[in-house]
Coordinates of C-alpha atoms in Angstrom, one line a residue:
X6 CA 143.0 42.8 157.9
X7 CA 142.3 46.2 156.3
X8 CA 140.6 47.4 159.5
X9 CA 143.6 46.3 161.6
X10 CA 146.0 48.0 159.2
X11 CA 144.0 51.2 159.3
X12 CA 143.8 51.1 163.1
X13 CA 147.6 50.6 163.4
X14 CA 148.3 53.4 160.9
X15 CA 145.9 55.9 162.5
X16 CA 145.9 55.2 166.2
X17 CA 149.4 53.7 166.8
X18 CA 151.7 55.4 164.3
X19 CA 149.9 58.7 163.8
X20 CA 148.4 58.7 167.3
X21 CA 145.0 60.1 166.2
X22 CA 143.7 59.2 169.7
X23 CA 146.1 61.8 171.1
X24 CA 144.9 64.4 168.6
X25 CA 141.3 63.7 169.5
X26 CA 142.0 63.8 173.2
X27 CA 143.8 67.1 173.1
X28 CA 141.0 68.6 170.9
X29 CA 138.5 67.4 173.4
X30 CA 140.4 68.9 176.4
X31 CA 140.8 72.2 174.6
X32 CA 137.1 72.2 173.6
X33 CA 136.2 71.5 177.3
X34 CA 138.3 74.5 178.2
X35 CA 136.3 76.7 175.8
X36 CA 138.9 76.8 173.0
X37 CA 137.7 76.3 169.4
X38 CA 140.4 74.2 167.6
X39 CA 139.0 75.3 164.3
X40 CA 140.1 78.9 165.1
X41 CA 143.6 80.1 164.3
X42 CA 144.8 80.4 168.0
X43 CA 142.9 77.2 169.0
X44 CA 144.4 75.3 166.1
X45 CA 147.9 76.7 166.8
X46 CA 147.7 75.5 170.5
X47 CA 146.3 72.1 169.5
X48 CA 149.0 71.6 166.9
X49 CA 151.7 72.6 169.4
X50 CA 150.5 70.3 172.2
X51 CA 149.8 67.3 169.9
X52 CA 153.0 67.5 167.9
X53 CA 155.2 68.0 171.0
X54 CA 153.7 65.1 172.9
X55 CA 153.7 62.8 169.8
X56 CA 157.4 63.6 168.9
X57 CA 158.5 63.1 172.6
X58 CA 156.7 59.7 172.7
X59 CA 158.3 58.6 169.5
X60 CA 161.7 59.8 170.6
X61 CA 161.7 58.2 174.0
X62 CA 160.1 54.9 172.9
X63 CA 162.5 54.5 169.9
X64 CA 165.7 55.4 171.8
X65 CA 164.8 53.2 174.7
X66 CA 164.0 50.2 172.5
X67 CA 167.1 50.7 170.3
X68 CA 169.4 51.3 173.4
X69 CA 168.1 48.2 175.1
X70 CA 168.7 46.0 172.1
X71 CA 172.1 47.7 171.6
X72 CA 173.1 46.6 175.1
X73 CA 173.3 43.1 173.6
X74 CA 175.4 44.2 170.7
X75 CA 178.8 45.8 171.3
X76 CA 180.1 48.0 168.4
X77 CA 182.1 45.2 166.8
X78 CA 179.2 42.8 166.7
X79 CA 176.9 45.6 165.4
X80 CA 179.2 46.4 162.6
X81 CA 179.3 42.8 161.5
X82 CA 175.6 42.4 161.4
X83 CA 174.9 45.8 159.8
X84 CA 177.7 45.5 157.3
X85 CA 175.3 44.3 154.7
X86 CA 173.7 47.7 154.5
X87 CA 176.2 49.2 152.1
X88 CA 176.1 51.0 148.8
X89 CA 172.9 51.8 146.8
X90 CA 171.2 48.7 148.1
X91 CA 171.3 50.0 151.6
X92 CA 169.9 53.4 150.5
X93 CA 167.1 51.7 148.6
X94 CA 166.2 49.7 151.7
X95 CA 166.2 52.9 153.8
X96 CA 164.0 54.8 151.3
X97 CA 161.6 51.9 151.1
X98 CA 161.4 51.6 154.9
X99 CA 160.4 55.3 154.8
X100 CA 157.3 54.5 152.7
X101 CA 155.8 52.4 155.5
X102 CA 156.3 55.0 158.2
X103 CA 153.7 57.8 157.9
X104 CA 155.5 60.5 159.8
X105 CA 156.1 64.2 159.2
X106 CA 159.7 65.3 159.0
X107 CA 159.9 66.2 162.7
X108 CA 158.5 62.9 163.7
X109 CA 161.0 61.1 161.5
X110 CA 164.0 62.6 163.3
X111 CA 163.6 60.3 166.4
X112 CA 163.8 57.3 164.1
X113 CA 166.8 58.8 162.4
X114 CA 168.5 59.1 165.8
X115 CA 167.5 55.5 166.7
X116 CA 168.8 54.1 163.4
X117 CA 172.0 56.0 163.6
X118 CA 172.5 54.8 167.2
X119 CA 171.8 51.3 166.0
X120 CA 174.9 51.6 163.7
X121 CA 173.2 52.0 160.3
X122 CA 175.4 53.9 157.7
X123 CA 174.7 57.6 157.5
X124 CA 173.5 57.4 153.9
X125 CA 170.9 54.7 154.7
X126 CA 169.5 56.7 157.6
X127 CA 169.4 59.9 155.5
X128 CA 167.6 58.1 152.7
X129 CA 165.0 57.1 155.3
X130 CA 164.8 60.6 156.6
X131 CA 164.1 62.0 153.1
X132 CA 161.6 59.3 152.1
X133 CA 159.6 58.9 155.3
X134 CA 157.8 62.3 155.3
X135 CA 157.7 62.5 151.5
X136 CA 156.3 59.1 150.4
X137 CA 154.0 56.7 152.3
X138 CA 151.3 54.3 151.2
X139 CA 148.4 56.3 152.6
X140 CA 149.5 59.5 150.9
X141 CA 150.1 57.6 147.6
X142 CA 146.5 56.4 147.7
X143 CA 145.2 59.9 148.5
X144 CA 147.2 61.4 145.7
X145 CA 145.9 58.8 143.3
X146 CA 142.3 59.6 144.3
X147 CA 142.8 63.3 143.5
X148 CA 145.3 63.5 140.7
X149 CA 145.1 60.0 139.2
X150 CA 147.4 57.0 139.2
X151 CA 149.9 58.4 136.8
X152 CA 150.7 61.4 139.1
X153 CA 150.8 59.2 142.1
X154 CA 153.3 56.9 140.4
X155 CA 155.4 59.8 139.3
X156 CA 155.4 61.4 142.7
X157 CA 156.4 58.1 144.3
X158 CA 159.2 57.4 141.9
X159 CA 160.6 60.9 142.1
X160 CA 160.5 60.8 145.9
X161 CA 162.3 57.5 146.1
X162 CA 164.9 58.5 143.6
X163 CA 165.6 61.7 145.5
X164 CA 165.8 59.8 148.8
X165 CA 168.2 57.1 147.3
X166 CA 170.3 59.6 145.4
X167 CA 170.4 62.1 148.3
X168 CA 171.5 59.5 150.8
X169 CA 174.1 58.0 148.4
X170 CA 175.5 61.5 147.6
X171 CA 175.9 62.5 151.2
X172 CA 177.4 59.1 152.1
X173 CA 180.2 59.7 149.5
X174 CA 180.9 63.1 150.9
X175 CA 182.5 61.5 153.9
X176 CA 180.4 63.4 156.5
X177 CA 179.8 60.5 159.0
X178 CA 181.7 62.5 161.6
X179 CA 179.2 65.3 161.3
X180 CA 176.6 63.6 163.5
X181 CA 176.3 64.9 167.0
X182 CA 178.2 62.7 169.6
X183 CA 175.2 62.2 171.8
X184 CA 173.2 60.7 168.9
X185 CA 175.5 57.7 168.8
X186 CA 175.2 57.1 172.5
X187 CA 177.6 55.5 174.9
X188 CA 178.7 52.2 173.5
X189 CA 178.6 49.1 175.8
X190 CA 181.9 47.2 175.9
X191 CA 181.9 43.5 174.8
X192 CA 182.8 42.2 178.3
X193 CA 180.2 44.4 180.0
X194 CA 177.5 43.3 177.5
X195 CA 178.0 39.7 178.4
X196 CA 177.6 40.3 182.2
X197 CA 174.7 42.8 182.2
X198 CA 171.5 41.7 183.8
X199 CA 168.1 42.6 182.4
X200 CA 167.8 45.4 185.1
X201 CA 171.2 46.7 184.0
X202 CA 170.1 46.8 180.4
X203 CA 166.9 48.7 181.3
X204 CA 168.9 51.1 183.4
X205 CA 171.3 51.6 180.5
X206 CA 168.4 52.2 178.0
X207 CA 166.7 54.7 180.4
X208 CA 170.0 56.6 180.8
X209 CA 170.5 56.8 177.0
X210 CA 166.9 57.9 176.6
X211 CA 167.1 60.6 179.3
X212 CA 170.4 62.0 177.9
X213 CA 169.0 62.2 174.3
X214 CA 165.7 63.8 175.6
X215 CA 167.6 66.5 177.5
X216 CA 169.7 67.3 174.4
X217 CA 166.8 67.4 171.9
X218 CA 163.7 68.6 173.9
X219 CA 164.4 72.4 173.7
X220 CA 164.7 72.1 169.9
X221 CA 161.5 70.1 169.8
X222 CA 159.7 72.9 171.5
X223 CA 161.2 75.6 169.3
X224 CA 160.6 73.6 166.1
X225 CA 157.0 72.7 166.9
X226 CA 156.2 76.3 168.0
X227 CA 157.4 77.7 164.7
X228 CA 155.6 74.9 162.9
X229 CA 152.3 75.6 164.7
X230 CA 152.4 79.3 163.8
X231 CA 153.3 78.7 160.2
X232 CA 150.7 75.9 159.8
X233 CA 147.8 78.0 161.0
X234 CA 148.8 81.6 159.9
X235 CA 150.1 81.4 156.3
X236 CA 147.1 81.8 154.0
X237 CA 146.8 79.4 151.2
X238 CA 145.9 82.1 148.7
X239 CA 149.3 83.8 149.2
X240 CA 151.0 80.6 148.1
X241 CA 148.8 80.2 145.1
X242 CA 149.3 83.8 144.0
X243 CA 153.1 83.5 143.9
X244 CA 153.1 80.4 141.8
X245 CA 151.2 81.7 138.8
X246 CA 151.4 80.5 135.3
X247 CA 154.3 81.3 132.9
X248 CA 156.9 82.0 135.6
X249 CA 160.2 80.4 134.5
X250 CA 161.3 80.4 138.1
X251 CA 158.1 78.8 139.4
X252 CA 159.8 75.6 140.4
X253 CA 162.6 77.3 142.3
X254 CA 160.0 79.6 144.0
X255 CA 157.8 76.6 144.8
X256 CA 160.6 74.8 146.5
X257 CA 161.8 77.8 148.5
X258 CA 158.2 78.8 149.5
X259 CA 157.4 75.2 150.5
X260 CA 160.5 74.9 152.8
X261 CA 159.2 77.2 155.6
X262 CA 155.8 75.6 155.7
X263 CA 155.3 72.8 158.3
X264 CA 152.8 70.1 157.2
X265 CA 152.7 66.5 156.5
X266 CA 151.8 65.2 153.1
X267 CA 148.1 65.1 153.9
X268 CA 148.1 68.8 154.8
X269 CA 150.0 69.6 151.6
X270 CA 147.7 67.7 149.2
X271 CA 144.8 70.2 149.4
X272 CA 147.1 73.1 148.5
X273 CA 148.6 71.0 145.7
X274 CA 145.1 70.3 144.4
X275 CA 144.2 74.0 144.4
X276 CA 147.4 74.8 142.5
X277 CA 146.7 72.0 140.0
X278 CA 143.2 73.3 139.3
X279 CA 144.7 76.8 138.7
X280 CA 147.0 75.4 136.0
X281 CA 150.3 75.3 137.9
X282 CA 152.7 72.9 136.3
X283 CA 152.9 69.3 137.6
X284 CA 156.7 69.5 138.2
X285 CA 156.2 72.8 140.2
X286 CA 153.5 71.1 142.4
X287 CA 155.7 68.0 143.0
X288 CA 158.6 70.3 144.0
X289 CA 156.4 72.2 146.3
X290 CA 154.9 69.1 148.0
X291 CA 158.4 67.6 148.5
X292 CA 159.8 70.8 149.9
X293 CA 157.0 71.2 152.4
X294 CA 157.2 67.7 153.7
X295 CA 161.0 67.4 153.9
X296 CA 162.6 70.8 154.4
X297 CA 160.3 72.6 156.8
X298 CA 162.0 75.1 159.1
X299 CA 160.8 73.3 162.3
X300 CA 162.3 70.0 161.1
X301 CA 165.5 71.6 160.1
X302 CA 165.6 73.3 163.5
X303 CA 165.4 69.9 165.3
X304 CA 167.9 68.4 162.8
X305 CA 170.4 71.1 163.5
X306 CA 170.7 69.7 167.1
X307 CA 171.3 66.2 165.8
X308 CA 173.8 66.9 163.0
X309 CA 176.6 69.5 162.6
X310 CA 176.3 72.5 160.2
X311 CA 178.3 70.9 157.3
X312 CA 176.1 67.8 157.2
X313 CA 172.9 69.9 157.6
X314 CA 174.0 72.1 154.7
X315 CA 174.7 69.0 152.5
X316 CA 171.3 67.5 153.4
X317 CA 169.5 70.7 152.5
X318 CA 171.5 71.3 149.3
X319 CA 171.1 67.8 148.0
X320 CA 167.4 67.8 148.7
X321 CA 166.9 71.2 147.1
X322 CA 168.8 70.3 144.0
X323 CA 166.9 67.0 143.5
X324 CA 163.5 68.7 144.0
X325 CA 164.3 71.6 141.6
X326 CA 165.8 69.4 138.9
X327 CA 162.8 67.0 139.2
X328 CA 160.4 69.9 139.0
X329 CA 161.7 71.2 135.8
X330 CA 162.0 67.8 134.2
X331 CA 158.4 66.9 134.9
X332 CA 157.1 70.3 133.8
X333 CA 158.8 69.6 130.5
X334 CA 157.4 66.0 130.4
X335 CA 153.9 67.0 131.5
X336 CA 152.4 67.1 127.9
X337 CA 153.5 63.5 127.5
X338 CA 152.2 62.3 130.8

């Protein structure tokens, strides 16, 4: 069972086979993927294809299912996902989806299109890149079980609180119209054939792809450059000991970087060994995984500026407050 779980995690969800295939093709073309330019090209091609596959598969599946459920029926079924309970469910769902922030956006679109409340989908969007089972195990192996537990709890609290706060701001109308798709009327839904439903799902997938793809290219291109060209020692130098603004700086410095939690942990380990505060490290890791410029570039196509600003503001506030609290608590941990 463990081998099956590992296979599904690595080869199906993370698409490691795709990364290996692209690395092999680039190597055959004479490019060293360990070099900066080779690594940048590998990152760009792999992430673009991976995100497009996720986007198209998820939107097609959700749209096909949605063809059976007119808006009225969907609202009745999904009505149970309300309040903090729905946000907790969304945050916990994020822990079993090991995606970076950019890869989580197609699922955010799919869940929104399925009719889930905005707060629930945002709790998922915050939690998914920040906390997952594999990263928890890796953090535990490096920093110990207490740090892994703290990181997990803080991540889930921020996800639940962030989704809940934005839900109460009444910003549901700030999601782009194309994200919700074209609803199927009740009468039409009853008479559609399987071919009609496939055609409907393909149409919805194509429309979403056309709207989002340019932003995927821009976002991944920025991420590829940042991922391979920002030296780790620059980050470590800025977050030195005794700086009262270290948590704020860590959060702001982390935001432009594009990496998943696995790419962030080695930097966090180096910072930890240099005596940087635990709260500062937690804030940095969360900022890198949730608020990267590439992911926000893609998200800006999906939501309107007011909702984007609320999302960034709530996440930043949660990360900074948590960072200072856990720096203060570190002697007792």
